[in-house]
Coordinates of C-alpha atoms in Angstrom, one line a residue:
X608 CA 138.5 -64.9 170.0
X609 CA 140.3 -65.3 173.7
X610 CA 143.6 -66.5 174.4
X611 CA 142.3 -69.3 176.4
X612 CA 140.5 -70.5 173.2
X613 CA 142.8 -68.8 170.8
X614 CA 146.7 -69.4 172.1
X615 CA 146.0 -72.5 173.9
X616 CA 148.9 -74.9 175.1
X617 CA 147.2 -77.1 172.3
X618 CA 147.7 -74.3 169.5
X619 CA 151.1 -73.1 170.9
X620 CA 152.4 -77.2 170.5
X621 CA 150.7 -76.7 166.6
X622 CA 153.2 -74.1 165.5
X623 CA 156.0 -75.1 167.3
X624 CA 156.5 -78.8 166.7
X625 CA 156.7 -78.8 162.6
X626 CA 158.9 -76.3 163.4
X627 CA 161.2 -78.0 166.5
X628 CA 161.1 -81.5 165.1
X629 CA 162.9 -79.4 160.8
X630 CA 165.4 -78.1 163.3
X631 CA 165.4 -81.3 165.9
X632 CA 166.0 -83.1 162.5
X633 CA 169.0 -80.7 161.2
X634 CA 170.9 -81.1 164.0
X635 CA 170.4 -84.9 164.6
X636 CA 171.8 -85.8 161.5
X637 CA 174.8 -83.6 161.8
X638 CA 174.9 -85.4 165.4
X639 CA 175.2 -88.6 163.4
X640 CA 177.2 -87.8 160.8
X641 CA 180.0 -86.8 163.6
X642 CA 179.6 -90.3 165.4
X643 CA 180.0 -92.1 162.1
X644 CA 183.2 -89.8 161.2
X645 CA 183.7 -91.3 164.9
X646 CA 184.0 -94.8 163.5
X647 CA 186.5 -93.5 160.7
X648 CA 189.3 -93.3 163.3
X649 CA 190.5 -90.7 165.7
X650 CA 192.2 -89.2 162.9
X651 CA 189.0 -88.1 160.9
X652 CA 187.5 -87.3 163.5
X653 CA 189.9 -85.1 165.1
X654 CA 190.5 -83.5 161.2
X655 CA 186.2 -82.8 161.7
X656 CA 186.1 -81.7 164.8
X657 CA 188.5 -78.4 164.0
X658 CA 186.5 -77.8 160.9
X659 CA 183.5 -77.7 162.6
X660 CA 184.2 -73.3 164.0
X661 CA 184.9 -72.9 160.1
X662 CA 181.9 -74.5 159.7
X663 CA 179.7 -71.7 161.2
X664 CA 181.0 -69.1 159.0
X665 CA 179.9 -70.7 156.4
X666 CA 176.1 -71.0 158.0
X667 CA 176.3 -67.9 159.0
X668 CA 176.2 -66.7 155.3
X669 CA 173.7 -69.8 154.0
X670 CA 170.8 -68.7 157.5
X671 CA 171.7 -64.8 156.4
X672 CA 170.7 -65.2 153.2
X673 CA 168.1 -68.1 154.2
X674 CA 165.9 -66.2 156.4
X675 CA 166.1 -62.7 153.8
X676 CA 165.0 -64.4 151.1
X677 CA 162.5 -66.1 152.9
X678 CA 161.0 -63.0 154.7
X679 CA 161.2 -61.3 150.4
X680 CA 158.7 -64.5 149.3
X681 CA 157.1 -64.4 152.6
X682 CA 156.1 -60.6 151.6
X683 CA 154.9 -61.3 148.2
X684 CA 152.9 -64.1 148.3
X685 CA 151.2 -61.3 151.1
X686 CA 150.8 -59.2 148.3
X687 CA 149.6 -61.7 145.8
X688 CA 152.5 -62.4 143.9
X689 CA 153.8 -65.7 144.7
X690 CA 155.1 -66.0 140.4
X691 CA 157.7 -63.4 141.6
X692 CA 159.1 -66.3 143.8
X693 CA 161.5 -67.8 141.3
X694 CA 163.3 -64.8 140.8
X695 CA 163.9 -64.1 143.8
X696 CA 165.6 -67.4 144.5
X697 CA 167.4 -66.6 141.5
X698 CA 168.4 -63.0 142.9
X699 CA 169.7 -64.3 146.3
X700 CA 171.3 -67.3 144.8
X701 CA 173.5 -65.0 143.1
X702 CA 174.3 -63.2 146.0
X703 CA 174.6 -66.5 147.9
X704 CA 177.8 -67.9 145.2
X705 CA 179.4 -64.7 145.1
X706 CA 179.8 -64.2 149.0
X707 CA 180.1 -68.1 149.9
X708 CA 182.9 -68.6 146.9
X709 CA 184.8 -65.4 148.4
X710 CA 184.8 -66.7 152.0
X711 CA 186.1 -70.0 150.6
X712 CA 189.0 -68.3 148.9
X713 CA 189.2 -66.5 152.0
X714 CA 189.7 -69.4 154.0
X715 CA 191.8 -71.6 151.5
X716 CA 193.9 -69.2 151.3
X717 CA 194.5 -68.5 155.2
X718 CA 194.4 -72.6 156.1
X719 CA 197.6 -72.7 157.2
X720 CA 196.9 -69.3 159.6
X721 CA 193.6 -71.3 161.5
X722 CA 195.9 -74.5 161.2
X723 CA 198.2 -72.8 163.5
X724 CA 195.6 -70.9 165.8
X725 CA 193.7 -74.0 167.1
X726 CA 197.2 -76.3 167.4
X727 CA 196.7 -79.1 164.9
X728 CA 199.7 -81.0 164.6
X729 CA 202.0 -80.9 161.9
X730 CA 200.5 -84.6 161.1
X731 CA 196.7 -83.9 160.5
X732 CA 197.3 -80.1 158.9
X733 CA 197.8 -81.5 155.4
X734 CA 194.1 -83.3 155.7
X735 CA 192.7 -80.0 157.2
X736 CA 193.5 -78.3 154.5
X737 CA 192.6 -80.4 152.1
X738 CA 188.9 -81.2 153.5
X739 CA 188.6 -77.6 153.8
X740 CA 189.0 -77.3 149.9
X741 CA 186.2 -79.7 149.8
X742 CA 184.0 -78.9 151.9
X743 CA 183.9 -75.1 150.7
X744 CA 182.6 -77.0 147.0
X745 CA 180.3 -79.1 149.1
X746 CA 178.6 -76.8 151.3
X747 CA 178.6 -74.4 147.7
X748 CA 175.4 -76.7 146.8
X749 CA 174.0 -77.0 150.7
X750 CA 173.9 -73.6 150.0
X751 CA 171.9 -73.5 147.1
X752 CA 169.5 -76.0 149.0
X753 CA 168.7 -74.2 151.7
X754 CA 167.4 -70.6 149.7
X755 CA 165.1 -73.1 148.1
X756 CA 163.7 -74.5 150.9
X757 CA 163.3 -71.2 152.5
X758 CA 161.9 -70.0 148.9
X759 CA 159.0 -73.0 149.4
X760 CA 158.7 -71.6 153.5
X761 CA 158.1 -68.0 152.1
X762 CA 155.6 -69.0 149.9
X763 CA 153.6 -70.8 153.2
X764 CA 155.0 -74.7 151.4
X765 CA 156.0 -75.2 155.4
X766 CA 154.9 -78.9 155.5
X767 CA 156.5 -79.3 151.3
X768 CA 159.4 -77.2 152.8
X769 CA 160.0 -80.4 155.4
X770 CA 159.2 -83.5 153.2
X771 CA 162.1 -81.9 151.0
X772 CA 164.8 -81.5 154.0
X773 CA 164.0 -85.0 155.3
X774 CA 164.7 -86.4 151.8
X775 CA 168.0 -84.6 151.7
X776 CA 168.7 -85.8 154.9
X777 CA 168.0 -89.3 154.8
X778 CA 170.1 -88.9 151.3
X779 CA 173.3 -87.1 153.6
X780 CA 173.7 -89.9 156.1
X781 CA 172.7 -92.8 153.5
X782 CA 175.8 -91.5 151.5
X783 CA 177.9 -91.4 154.3
X784 CA 176.4 -94.5 155.7
X785 CA 178.3 -96.2 152.2
X786 CA 181.4 -94.6 152.0
X787 CA 182.2 -95.7 156.1
X788 CA 181.2 -99.4 155.0
X789 CA 183.3 -99.5 152.1
X790 CA 186.1 -97.4 153.7
X791 CA 186.1 -94.4 151.7
X792 CA 187.6 -91.8 154.6
X793 CA 186.3 -88.4 155.3
X794 CA 186.6 -87.5 152.0
X795 CA 182.6 -88.8 150.9
X796 CA 181.8 -86.0 154.0
X797 CA 181.8 -83.4 151.5
X798 CA 180.3 -85.7 148.7
X799 CA 177.6 -86.3 150.8
X800 CA 176.9 -83.1 151.3
X801 CA 177.1 -81.9 147.3
X802 CA 175.3 -84.6 146.2
X803 CA 172.2 -84.0 149.0
X804 CA 172.4 -80.0 148.3
X805 CA 171.9 -80.8 144.1
X806 CA 169.0 -83.1 145.5
X807 CA 167.4 -81.2 147.1
X808 CA 167.7 -77.8 144.8
X809 CA 166.4 -80.4 142.3
X810 CA 163.6 -81.1 144.4
X811 CA 163.1 -77.3 144.8
X812 CA 163.3 -76.8 141.8
X813 CA 160.3 -79.1 140.1
X814 CA 157.9 -78.3 142.9
X815 CA 157.8 -74.8 142.1
X816 CA 157.4 -75.6 138.8
X817 CA 154.3 -77.6 139.3
X818 CA 152.7 -74.6 141.7
X819 CA 154.3 -71.3 140.9
X820 CA 155.5 -72.3 137.6
X821 CA 159.6 -71.1 136.7
X822 CA 159.8 -68.6 134.0
X823 CA 162.8 -66.3 133.5
X824 CA 162.6 -63.1 135.3
X825 CA 161.5 -59.6 134.1
X826 CA 164.2 -57.1 133.4
X827 CA 167.4 -58.1 134.6
X828 CA 169.6 -60.9 136.7
X829 CA 170.7 -59.1 139.3
X830 CA 169.3 -58.3 142.5
X831 CA 167.0 -55.2 143.1
X832 CA 167.7 -52.3 145.3
X833 CA 165.2 -53.5 147.9
X834 CA 166.6 -57.0 148.0
X835 CA 169.6 -56.1 148.7
X836 CA 168.7 -53.7 151.5
X837 CA 166.7 -56.3 153.4
X838 CA 170.2 -58.4 152.9
X839 CA 171.8 -55.5 154.5
X840 CA 168.6 -55.6 157.7
X841 CA 167.8 -58.7 157.8
X842 CA 170.1 -61.1 157.1
X843 CA 173.8 -59.9 158.4
X844 CA 172.5 -59.5 162.0
X845 CA 171.2 -63.0 161.2
X846 CA 174.9 -64.1 160.3
X847 CA 176.1 -62.4 162.8
X848 CA 175.1 -64.8 165.6
X849 CA 177.2 -67.5 163.4
X850 CA 180.5 -65.0 163.1
X851 CA 180.1 -64.8 166.7
X852 CA 179.7 -68.6 167.6
X853 CA 182.3 -69.2 165.1
X854 CA 184.9 -66.8 167.3
X855 CA 183.5 -68.8 170.4
X856 CA 184.4 -72.3 169.1
X857 CA 187.1 -71.6 167.6
X858 CA 188.1 -69.4 171.3
X859 CA 187.0 -72.8 173.1
X860 CA 188.8 -75.4 170.8
X861 CA 192.5 -73.4 171.5
X862 CA 191.4 -73.6 175.4
X863 CA 190.8 -77.9 175.0
X864 CA 193.3 -78.1 172.5
X865 CA 196.3 -78.2 175.8
X866 CA 194.6 -81.5 176.4
X867 CA 195.5 -82.9 173.1
X868 CA 193.6 -84.3 170.2
X869 CA 191.1 -87.3 172.1
X870 CA 190.1 -84.6 174.5
X871 CA 189.1 -81.8 170.9
X872 CA 187.6 -84.9 169.5
X873 CA 185.6 -85.1 173.0
X874 CA 184.8 -81.4 173.4
X875 CA 183.6 -81.5 169.4
X876 CA 181.7 -84.6 170.5
X877 CA 179.6 -83.1 173.7
X878 CA 179.1 -79.5 171.8
X879 CA 177.4 -81.1 169.2
X880 CA 175.4 -82.8 172.0
X881 CA 174.4 -80.0 173.2
X882 CA 173.2 -78.1 170.2
X883 CA 171.7 -81.0 169.3
X884 CA 169.3 -80.3 172.1
X885 CA 169.0 -76.8 172.4
X886 CA 169.0 -75.9 168.7
X887 CA 165.1 -76.6 169.2
X888 CA 164.7 -74.3 171.6
X889 CA 165.5 -71.1 169.5
X890 CA 162.2 -73.0 166.7
X891 CA 160.3 -73.1 169.4
X892 CA 161.1 -69.5 170.5
X893 CA 160.4 -68.4 167.2
X894 CA 157.1 -70.2 167.2
X895 CA 155.9 -68.7 170.5
X896 CA 157.1 -65.2 169.3
X897 CA 155.2 -65.4 166.0
X898 CA 152.2 -65.7 167.8
X899 CA 153.1 -63.1 170.1
X900 CA 153.7 -60.8 167.9
X901 CA 150.1 -61.7 166.3
X902 CA 148.6 -60.3 169.9
X903 CA 151.2 -57.7 169.6
X904 CA 150.0 -56.6 165.7
X905 CA 146.3 -57.5 167.0
X906 CA 146.7 -55.0 170.3
X907 CA 146.1 -57.6 172.6
X908 CA 149.9 -57.2 174.9
X909 CA 147.6 -59.7 177.6
X910 CA 147.6 -61.9 175.3
X911 CA 150.5 -62.4 173.9
X912 CA 151.3 -62.1 178.0
X913 CA 150.4 -65.6 178.1
X914 CA 151.7 -66.9 175.3
X915 CA 154.6 -66.2 176.8
X916 CA 154.3 -67.4 179.7
X917 CA 152.7 -71.1 178.4
X918 CA 155.9 -71.2 176.2
X919 CA 158.4 -70.8 178.7
X920 CA 156.1 -73.9 180.7
X921 CA 155.8 -76.6 177.6
X922 CA 159.7 -74.9 177.2
X923 CA 160.7 -76.3 180.7
X924 CA 158.8 -79.4 181.1
X925 CA 160.4 -80.1 177.4
X926 CA 164.3 -80.1 179.4
X927 CA 163.6 -81.6 182.2
X928 CA 163.8 -85.4 180.1
X929 CA 167.1 -85.1 178.4
X930 CA 168.3 -83.6 181.9
X931 CA 167.4 -86.7 184.0
X932 CA 169.2 -88.4 181.1
X933 CA 172.3 -87.0 180.9
X934 CA 172.2 -87.0 184.7
X935 CA 171.5 -90.2 185.2
X936 CA 173.1 -92.4 182.4
X937 CA 176.3 -89.5 181.0
X938 CA 179.2 -92.3 180.5
X939 CA 176.1 -94.8 178.5
X940 CA 175.5 -91.7 176.1
X941 CA 179.6 -91.4 175.7
X942 CA 179.7 -95.1 174.5
X943 CA 176.8 -94.7 172.1
X944 CA 178.8 -92.0 170.6
X945 CA 182.1 -93.1 170.1
X946 CA 183.9 -96.8 169.5
X947 CA 187.8 -94.9 171.0
X948 CA 188.3 -95.2 174.3
X949 CA 190.5 -92.0 174.7
X950 CA 187.3 -90.1 172.5
X951 CA 185.2 -92.0 174.8
X952 CA 186.4 -91.5 178.5
X953 CA 186.8 -87.3 177.5
X954 CA 183.2 -87.1 176.9
X955 CA 181.9 -89.1 179.5
X956 CA 184.1 -86.0 181.8
X957 CA 182.1 -83.5 179.2
X958 CA 179.1 -84.6 179.8
X959 CA 178.8 -85.3 183.3
X960 CA 180.2 -81.7 184.7
X961 CA 178.5 -79.4 182.3
X962 CA 175.8 -82.1 180.6
X963 CA 173.3 -81.4 183.8
X964 CA 173.3 -77.5 182.1
X965 CA 172.0 -78.5 178.9
X966 CA 168.8 -77.8 179.8
X967 CA 169.4 -74.3 181.1
X968 CA 170.9 -73.5 178.5
X969 CA 167.7 -74.9 175.7
X970 CA 165.5 -72.5 178.4
X971 CA 168.0 -69.3 178.4
X972 CA 167.7 -69.7 174.7
X973 CA 164.1 -70.5 174.2
X974 CA 163.3 -66.6 176.6
X975 CA 166.4 -64.9 174.6
X976 CA 164.9 -66.0 171.3
X977 CA 161.4 -64.5 172.2
X978 CA 162.6 -61.1 173.7
X979 CA 165.0 -60.8 170.0
X980 CA 162.1 -61.2 168.0
X981 CA 159.5 -59.2 170.0
X982 CA 161.6 -55.7 169.5
X983 CA 164.5 -56.9 172.5
X984 CA 166.8 -57.4 170.4
X985 CA 169.5 -54.6 171.2
X986 CA 168.7 -56.3 175.5
X987 CA 169.7 -60.6 174.0
X988 CA 172.5 -59.4 172.0
X989 CA 173.7 -57.8 175.5
X990 CA 173.2 -60.9 177.1
X991 CA 174.8 -63.2 174.9
X992 CA 178.2 -61.0 174.6
X993 CA 178.4 -60.6 178.5
X994 CA 177.8 -64.5 178.2
X995 CA 180.0 -65.6 176.0
X996 CA 182.5 -63.1 177.3
X997 CA 182.5 -64.4 181.3
X998 CA 183.0 -68.3 180.0
X999 CA 186.2 -67.3 177.8
X1000 CA 188.3 -65.4 180.3
X1001 CA 187.1 -67.8 183.2
X1002 CA 187.6 -70.9 180.9
X1003 CA 191.5 -68.6 179.8
X1004 CA 192.2 -68.2 183.5
X1005 CA 191.3 -71.8 184.6
X1006 CA 193.0 -73.9 182.1
X1007 CA 196.5 -74.1 182.2
X1008 CA 197.4 -77.7 182.0
X1009 CA 196.2 -80.5 180.2
X1010 CA 194.6 -81.4 183.8
X1011 CA 192.9 -78.5 183.5
X1012 CA 190.3 -79.1 180.8
X1013 CA 187.7 -79.8 183.4
X1014 CA 187.3 -76.9 184.8
X1015 CA 186.4 -75.1 181.9
X1016 CA 183.9 -77.2 181.8
X1017 CA 182.9 -76.6 185.6
X1018 CA 182.8 -72.6 183.8
X1019 CA 180.2 -73.2 181.5
X1020 CA 178.3 -75.5 183.5
X1021 CA 177.8 -72.7 186.4
X1022 CA 177.5 -70.1 183.5
X1023 CA 174.6 -72.0 182.6
X1024 CA 172.5 -72.2 185.6
X1025 CA 173.3 -68.4 186.7
X1026 CA 172.2 -67.3 183.1
X1027 CA 168.5 -69.5 183.7
X1028 CA 168.8 -67.6 187.2
X1029 CA 168.9 -64.2 185.0
X1030 CA 167.5 -64.2 182.2
X1031 CA 164.2 -65.8 183.2
X1032 CA 162.9 -63.5 185.5
X1033 CA 164.6 -60.7 182.8
X1034 CA 162.1 -63.1 180.3
X1035 CA 158.8 -62.2 182.5
X1036 CA 159.7 -58.6 183.4
X1037 CA 160.1 -57.5 179.9
X1038 CA 156.7 -59.3 179.1
X1039 CA 154.9 -57.7 181.6
X1040 CA 155.7 -54.4 179.6
X1041 CA 155.1 -55.1 176.6
X1042 CA 152.4 -52.9 174.5
X1043 CA 151.6 -52.9 171.0
X1044 CA 154.0 -51.5 168.3
X1045 CA 152.6 -48.2 167.5
X1046 CA 152.1 -49.3 163.8
X1047 CA 151.7 -53.0 163.1
X1048 CA 152.6 -54.3 159.7
X1049 CA 150.9 -58.4 160.0
X1050 CA 152.7 -60.8 158.5
X1051 CA 155.6 -59.1 158.7
X1052 CA 158.3 -60.3 160.7
X1053 CA 160.4 -58.7 163.2
X1054 CA 164.2 -58.3 161.9
X1055 CA 166.3 -58.2 165.0
X1056 CA 167.8 -61.0 165.8
X1057 CA 170.5 -61.1 168.4
X1058 CA 173.4 -63.4 168.9
X1059 CA 172.3 -66.7 170.8
X1060 CA 174.3 -68.9 173.0

């Protein structure tokens, strides 16, 4: 079987499209939530904006444990031990609940210093602290729901897991729309998050009961040593990516805070749109890396290199479309995302300057994802660390007052273009040196992951 026939563009798209669509649906939902909160008024949007960096900490716990659980269940499935999946879910859920609650207590206790760090006005401080406490509870149920979906994916039921995600996203958005229409205010957001999480848990347990059977796992209910080991070797590196994003987002928010609440809200909307456009590149990069690792495991490095080249071409073509839209219609996009004139103006400025480079970031991110999942994790971490350090350092240097925030956007635009010019050739050279691992283990993904921009 040759690379031409088995790893055609159709094959790459066949594996990558479901992963991209699932990732895009989650990001589109987040963008929709932000737009709906914008309809509640500038105060609600501002509180949500300053909460965004904190949310990366909860995402770090959720994603790190979900990836760990997915690997544990996949390995058990490969050994023909599908019936152990509910037990693994229970074990990792125990870890997740403890870590989430500890993190929540720490964040609520440090709410005051966090508010000071991003210069929250005294009039909004109380609302921020109350919203933070409510989100600790709401996101706990979201954590448990995501662990359930990760169990389904580990069992190979990826289409079913995507369906569960789709249903819960619809319910999540529906509840927020209802809250906007009935003037419930910002507090509908944690209620919607918690309700969607409960629904996801219920659906997963029902599906597991029908497909695998639910019964109390043998032995103790606490996690075994093997699961704890994988949390350290797989979950911690994944979580580290989001911890870095937390720090960077906090620093960027501090930089743009000199422009006032409207600029902060506009920046957050633009940053959310950027995430919605570039995060699917991670999913597609993972799909390409998955196929590449299969070829490397079969001692076919030439086929693996061909896969990388084809995946890169697909990514370049895909990001030409949003780049064209951002170049042609930044004002129209801003008007679609915000009804507040001052916020819309700030958002349009961000999209006009930084928006055309979103595609550069997406392509670079796809390459970095492939690098980190094909044994080049340290290189990806080094590149990302340098990228973030340059953006933050130059941003702090060039922004001295309210009128200088646009300079940060130019820094972000230039940094993304330079990153693309550096990362793509480096990725091509690295792919040219790919060699099969000395001892391939079929079905076990590489555990090293880098920090993503």
